[in-house]
Coordinates of C-alpha atoms in Angstrom, one line a residue:
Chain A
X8 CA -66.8 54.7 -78.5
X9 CA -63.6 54.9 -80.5
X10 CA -63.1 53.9 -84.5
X11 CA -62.8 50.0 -84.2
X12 CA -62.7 49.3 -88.0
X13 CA -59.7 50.1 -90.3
X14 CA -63.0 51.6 -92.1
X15 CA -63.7 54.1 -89.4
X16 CA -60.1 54.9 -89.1
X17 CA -58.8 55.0 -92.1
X18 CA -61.6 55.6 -94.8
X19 CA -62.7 53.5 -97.7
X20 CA -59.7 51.9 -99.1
X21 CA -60.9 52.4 -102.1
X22 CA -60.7 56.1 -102.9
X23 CA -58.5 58.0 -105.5
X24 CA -56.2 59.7 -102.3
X25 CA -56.1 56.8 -100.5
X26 CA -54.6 55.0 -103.6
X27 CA -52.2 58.1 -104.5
X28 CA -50.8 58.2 -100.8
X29 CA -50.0 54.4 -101.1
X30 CA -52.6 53.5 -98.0
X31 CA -54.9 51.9 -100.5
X32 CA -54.7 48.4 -102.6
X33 CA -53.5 48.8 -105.6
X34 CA -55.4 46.5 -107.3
X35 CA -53.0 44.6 -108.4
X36 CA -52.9 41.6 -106.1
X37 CA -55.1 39.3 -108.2
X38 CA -53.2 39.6 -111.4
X39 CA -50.0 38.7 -109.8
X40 CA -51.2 35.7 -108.2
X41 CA -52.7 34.3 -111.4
X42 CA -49.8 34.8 -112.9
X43 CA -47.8 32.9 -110.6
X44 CA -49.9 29.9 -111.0
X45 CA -49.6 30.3 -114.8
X46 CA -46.3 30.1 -114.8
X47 CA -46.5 27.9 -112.2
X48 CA -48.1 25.4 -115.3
X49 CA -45.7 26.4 -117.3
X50 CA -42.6 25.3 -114.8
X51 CA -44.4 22.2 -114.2
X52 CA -43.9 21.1 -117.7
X53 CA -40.6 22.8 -118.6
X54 CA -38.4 22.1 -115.6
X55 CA -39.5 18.5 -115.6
X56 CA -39.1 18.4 -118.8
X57 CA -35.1 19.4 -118.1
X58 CA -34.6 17.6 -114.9
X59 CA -36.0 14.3 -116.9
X60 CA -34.0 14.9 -119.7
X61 CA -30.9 15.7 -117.4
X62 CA -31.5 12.3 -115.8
X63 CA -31.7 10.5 -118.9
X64 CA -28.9 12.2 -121.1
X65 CA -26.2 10.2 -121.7
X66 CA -23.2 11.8 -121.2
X67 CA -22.6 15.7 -119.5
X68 CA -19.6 16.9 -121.6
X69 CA -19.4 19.5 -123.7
X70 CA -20.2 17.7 -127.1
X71 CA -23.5 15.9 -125.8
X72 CA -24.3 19.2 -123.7
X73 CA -24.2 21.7 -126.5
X74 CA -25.6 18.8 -129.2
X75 CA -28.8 18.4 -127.5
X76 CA -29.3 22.1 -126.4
X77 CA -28.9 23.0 -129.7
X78 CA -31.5 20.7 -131.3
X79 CA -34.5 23.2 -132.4
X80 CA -37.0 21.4 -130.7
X81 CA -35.1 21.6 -127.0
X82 CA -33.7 25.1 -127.7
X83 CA -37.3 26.2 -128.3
X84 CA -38.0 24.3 -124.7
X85 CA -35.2 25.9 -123.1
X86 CA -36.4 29.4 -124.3
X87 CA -39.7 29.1 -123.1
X88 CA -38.3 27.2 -119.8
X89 CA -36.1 30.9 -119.4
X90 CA -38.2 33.5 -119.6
X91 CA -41.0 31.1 -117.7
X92 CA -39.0 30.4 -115.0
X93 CA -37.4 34.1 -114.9
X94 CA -41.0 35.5 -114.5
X95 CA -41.9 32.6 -111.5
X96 CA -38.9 34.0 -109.8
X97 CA -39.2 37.3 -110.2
X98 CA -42.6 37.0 -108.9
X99 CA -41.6 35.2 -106.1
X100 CA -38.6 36.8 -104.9
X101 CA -41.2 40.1 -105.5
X102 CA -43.5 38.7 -102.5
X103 CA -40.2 37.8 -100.6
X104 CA -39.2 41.2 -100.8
X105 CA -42.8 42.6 -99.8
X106 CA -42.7 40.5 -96.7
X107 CA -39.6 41.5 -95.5
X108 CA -38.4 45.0 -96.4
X109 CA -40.4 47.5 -95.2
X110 CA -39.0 51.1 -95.7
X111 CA -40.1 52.2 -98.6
X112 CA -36.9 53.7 -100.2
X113 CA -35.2 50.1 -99.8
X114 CA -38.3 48.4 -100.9
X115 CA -38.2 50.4 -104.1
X116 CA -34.3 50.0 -104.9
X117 CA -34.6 46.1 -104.0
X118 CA -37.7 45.6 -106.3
X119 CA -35.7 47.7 -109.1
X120 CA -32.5 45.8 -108.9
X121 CA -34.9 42.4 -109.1
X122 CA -35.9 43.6 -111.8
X123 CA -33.0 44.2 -113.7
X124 CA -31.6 41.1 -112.2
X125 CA -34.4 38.8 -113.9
X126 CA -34.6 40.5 -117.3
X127 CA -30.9 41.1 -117.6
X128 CA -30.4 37.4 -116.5
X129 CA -33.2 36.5 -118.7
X130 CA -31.7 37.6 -122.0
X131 CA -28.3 36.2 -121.3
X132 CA -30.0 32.9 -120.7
X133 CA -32.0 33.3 -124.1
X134 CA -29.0 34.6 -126.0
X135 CA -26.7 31.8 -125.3
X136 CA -29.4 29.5 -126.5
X137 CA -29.8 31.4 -129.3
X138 CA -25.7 31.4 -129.9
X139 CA -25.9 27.3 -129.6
X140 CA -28.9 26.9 -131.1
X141 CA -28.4 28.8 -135.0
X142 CA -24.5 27.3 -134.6
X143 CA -25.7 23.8 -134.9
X144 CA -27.3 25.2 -138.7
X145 CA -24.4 26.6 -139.6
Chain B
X28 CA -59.4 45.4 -75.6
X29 CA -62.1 43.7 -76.2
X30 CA -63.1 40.7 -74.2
X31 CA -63.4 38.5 -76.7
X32 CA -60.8 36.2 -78.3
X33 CA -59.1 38.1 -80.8
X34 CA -57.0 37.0 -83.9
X35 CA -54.6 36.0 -84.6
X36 CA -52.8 34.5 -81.8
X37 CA -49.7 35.1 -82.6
X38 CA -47.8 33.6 -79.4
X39 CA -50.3 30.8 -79.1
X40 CA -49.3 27.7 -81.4
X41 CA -47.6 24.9 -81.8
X42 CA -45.6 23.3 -84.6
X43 CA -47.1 21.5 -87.3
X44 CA -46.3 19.7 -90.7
X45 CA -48.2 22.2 -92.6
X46 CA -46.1 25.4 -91.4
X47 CA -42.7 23.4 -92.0
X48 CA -44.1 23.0 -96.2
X49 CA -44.9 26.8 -95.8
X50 CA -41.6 27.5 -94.7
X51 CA -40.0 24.9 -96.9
X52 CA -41.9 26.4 -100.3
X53 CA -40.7 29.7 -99.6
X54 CA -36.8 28.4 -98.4
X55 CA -36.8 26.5 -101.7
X56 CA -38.2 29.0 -104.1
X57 CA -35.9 31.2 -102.6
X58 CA -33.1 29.2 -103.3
X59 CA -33.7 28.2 -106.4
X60 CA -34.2 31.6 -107.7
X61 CA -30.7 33.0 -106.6
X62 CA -29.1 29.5 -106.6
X63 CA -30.3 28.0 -109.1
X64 CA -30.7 30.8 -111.7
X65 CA -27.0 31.3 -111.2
X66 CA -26.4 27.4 -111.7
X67 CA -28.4 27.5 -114.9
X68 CA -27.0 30.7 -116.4
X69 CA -23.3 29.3 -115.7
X70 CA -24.3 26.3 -117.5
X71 CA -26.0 27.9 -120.6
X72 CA -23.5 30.4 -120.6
X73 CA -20.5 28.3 -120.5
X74 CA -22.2 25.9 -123.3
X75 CA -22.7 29.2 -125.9
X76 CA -18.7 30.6 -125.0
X77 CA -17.3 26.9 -125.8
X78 CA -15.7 23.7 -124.7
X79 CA -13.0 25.5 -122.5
X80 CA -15.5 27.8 -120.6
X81 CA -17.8 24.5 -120.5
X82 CA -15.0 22.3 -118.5
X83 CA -14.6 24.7 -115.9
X84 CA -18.3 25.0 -115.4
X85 CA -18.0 21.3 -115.3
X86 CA -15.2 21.0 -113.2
X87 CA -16.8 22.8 -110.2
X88 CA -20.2 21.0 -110.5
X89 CA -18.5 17.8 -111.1
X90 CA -16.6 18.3 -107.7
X91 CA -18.3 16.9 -104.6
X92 CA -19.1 20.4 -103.2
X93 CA -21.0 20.8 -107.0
X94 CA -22.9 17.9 -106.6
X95 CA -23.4 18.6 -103.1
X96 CA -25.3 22.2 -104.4
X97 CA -26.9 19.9 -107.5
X98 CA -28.7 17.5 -104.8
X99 CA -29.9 20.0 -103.0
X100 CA -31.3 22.1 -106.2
X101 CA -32.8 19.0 -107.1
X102 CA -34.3 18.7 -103.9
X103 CA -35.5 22.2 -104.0
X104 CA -37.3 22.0 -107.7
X105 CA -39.2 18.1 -106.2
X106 CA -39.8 19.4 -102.6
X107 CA -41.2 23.0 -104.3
X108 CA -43.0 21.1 -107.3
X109 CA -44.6 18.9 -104.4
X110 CA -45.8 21.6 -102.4
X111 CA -46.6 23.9 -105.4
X112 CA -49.3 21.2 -106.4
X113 CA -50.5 21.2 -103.2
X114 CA -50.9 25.1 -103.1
X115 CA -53.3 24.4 -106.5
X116 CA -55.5 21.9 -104.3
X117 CA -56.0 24.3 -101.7
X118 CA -56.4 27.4 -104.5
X119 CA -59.7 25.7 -105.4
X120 CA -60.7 25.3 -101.6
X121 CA -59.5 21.3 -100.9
X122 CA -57.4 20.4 -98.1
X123 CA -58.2 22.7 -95.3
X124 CA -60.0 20.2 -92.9
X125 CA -57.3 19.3 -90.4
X126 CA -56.5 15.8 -90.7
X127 CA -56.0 15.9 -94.6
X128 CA -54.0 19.3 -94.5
X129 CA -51.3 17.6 -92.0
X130 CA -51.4 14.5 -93.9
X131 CA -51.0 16.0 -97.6
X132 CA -48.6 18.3 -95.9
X133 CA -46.1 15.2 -94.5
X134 CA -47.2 13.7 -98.2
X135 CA -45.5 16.4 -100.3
X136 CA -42.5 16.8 -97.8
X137 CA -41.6 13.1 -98.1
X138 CA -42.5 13.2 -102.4
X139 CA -39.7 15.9 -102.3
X140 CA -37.4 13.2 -100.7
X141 CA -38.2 10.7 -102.5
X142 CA -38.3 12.5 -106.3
X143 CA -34.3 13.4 -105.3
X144 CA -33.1 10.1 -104.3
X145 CA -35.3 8.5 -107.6
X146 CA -33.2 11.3 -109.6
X147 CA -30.0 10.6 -108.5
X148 CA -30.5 7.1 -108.4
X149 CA -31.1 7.2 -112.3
X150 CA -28.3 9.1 -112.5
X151 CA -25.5 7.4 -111.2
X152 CA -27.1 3.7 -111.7
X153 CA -27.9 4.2 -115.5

């Protein structure tokens, strides 16, 4: 009889070597996935809340663009909508990468440079609002 | 080998409306996050350095090519929204018997649709 199980070959996947060499979960999996349907929530209410508004807006130059963006109420909305939406996608494009690239080097580099993709991304995005946003009270 | 089935089959299966949402979900969010990001950074971007920067951004999204790339980020956010509340049905363990999977699966692929052509409808008819 040979080791049939991935327990009989490979040992629990719980122990402290198992985890160091990378063969083990990291016991991470559950906080990611709540977190993508939290901001999951979060998209549902913010995007719609900009494609509705986009929809409805009156005009799309630059005087009724950078009026309503910087009213406080929809610059606050925007904010939230950036670093929500950033975090979804970074998320995402994290299992995406998982999925797909498996050498470990690359998998590294491609999940560093999503990183500093989003939050780099992420604080333009919230500086410009914030640019638009305390221009309109001055 | 045993002699028992083993799973999964993985060159035994045939298409279905529920692998094309799968595949759309992850096509869309895909997009959108690349795509879309840029779309939205332009735009936010252009808005904070002024009018000038603004009018390009306009200019190329205004063209038909932009609103060719606007539809189909639209259709991404409806068609991923759709099948993103569908994903929260079957988190809580709903859905999975056959019948209602294919049919909440065709249901969320024509919502996507539908949700872009109500958009654009609004769009150009208000």
């Amino acid at each position: 009889m040979g080791k049939h199980t991935t327990l009989e070959r490979y040992g629990s996947k719980t122990t402290a070597i198992g985890r160091v060499r990378g063969l083990g979960s990291a016991h991470g999996g559950a906080h990611h996935w709540l977190l993508q349907r939290l901001t999951a929530i979060g998209n549902l209410l913010l995007v719609t809340f900009l494609v509705v508004s986009m929809a409805l807006l009156p005009a799309y130059d630059y005087a009724a663009m950078a009026g309503w963006v910087s009213q406080p109420l929809v610059a606050t909305a925007l904010a939230l909508l950036v670093i929500n939406v950033f975090w979804h996608a970074r998320l995402g494009l994290q299992v995406v990468i998982e999925d797909y690239v498996h050498t470990s080097g690359n998998k590294f580099a491609a999940l560093a440079a999503l990183n500093i993709v989003a939050i780099g991304s992420g604080a333009f995005a919230l500086a410009s609002i914030a640019r638009l946003a305390f221009a309109g009270a001055a | 080998m045993a002699d028992r089935p083993l799973s999964p089959h993985l060159s035994i299966w045939k298409w279905g409306p529920h692998m094309l949402v799968s595949i759309l979900h992850r096509v869309t969010g895909s997009g959108m996050a690349t795509v879309g990001l840029a779309v939205l950074l332009w735009w936010l971007g252009s808005l904070a350095a002024g009018p000038e920067a603004y009018d390009s951004f306009a200019g190329v999204m205004g063209s038909p090519i932009g609103i060719l790339v606007l539809i189909g980020l639209s259709w991404a956010f409806f068609n991923h929204m759709s099948s993103g509340l569908r994903h929260f049905v079957m988190d809580i363990g709903a859905g999975f018997e056959i019948e209602r999977n294919k049919t909440s699966a065709l249901a969320v692929t024509a919502s996507g649709v539908i949700l872009t052509v109500v958009f654009w409808a609004v769009v150009f008819l208000k």
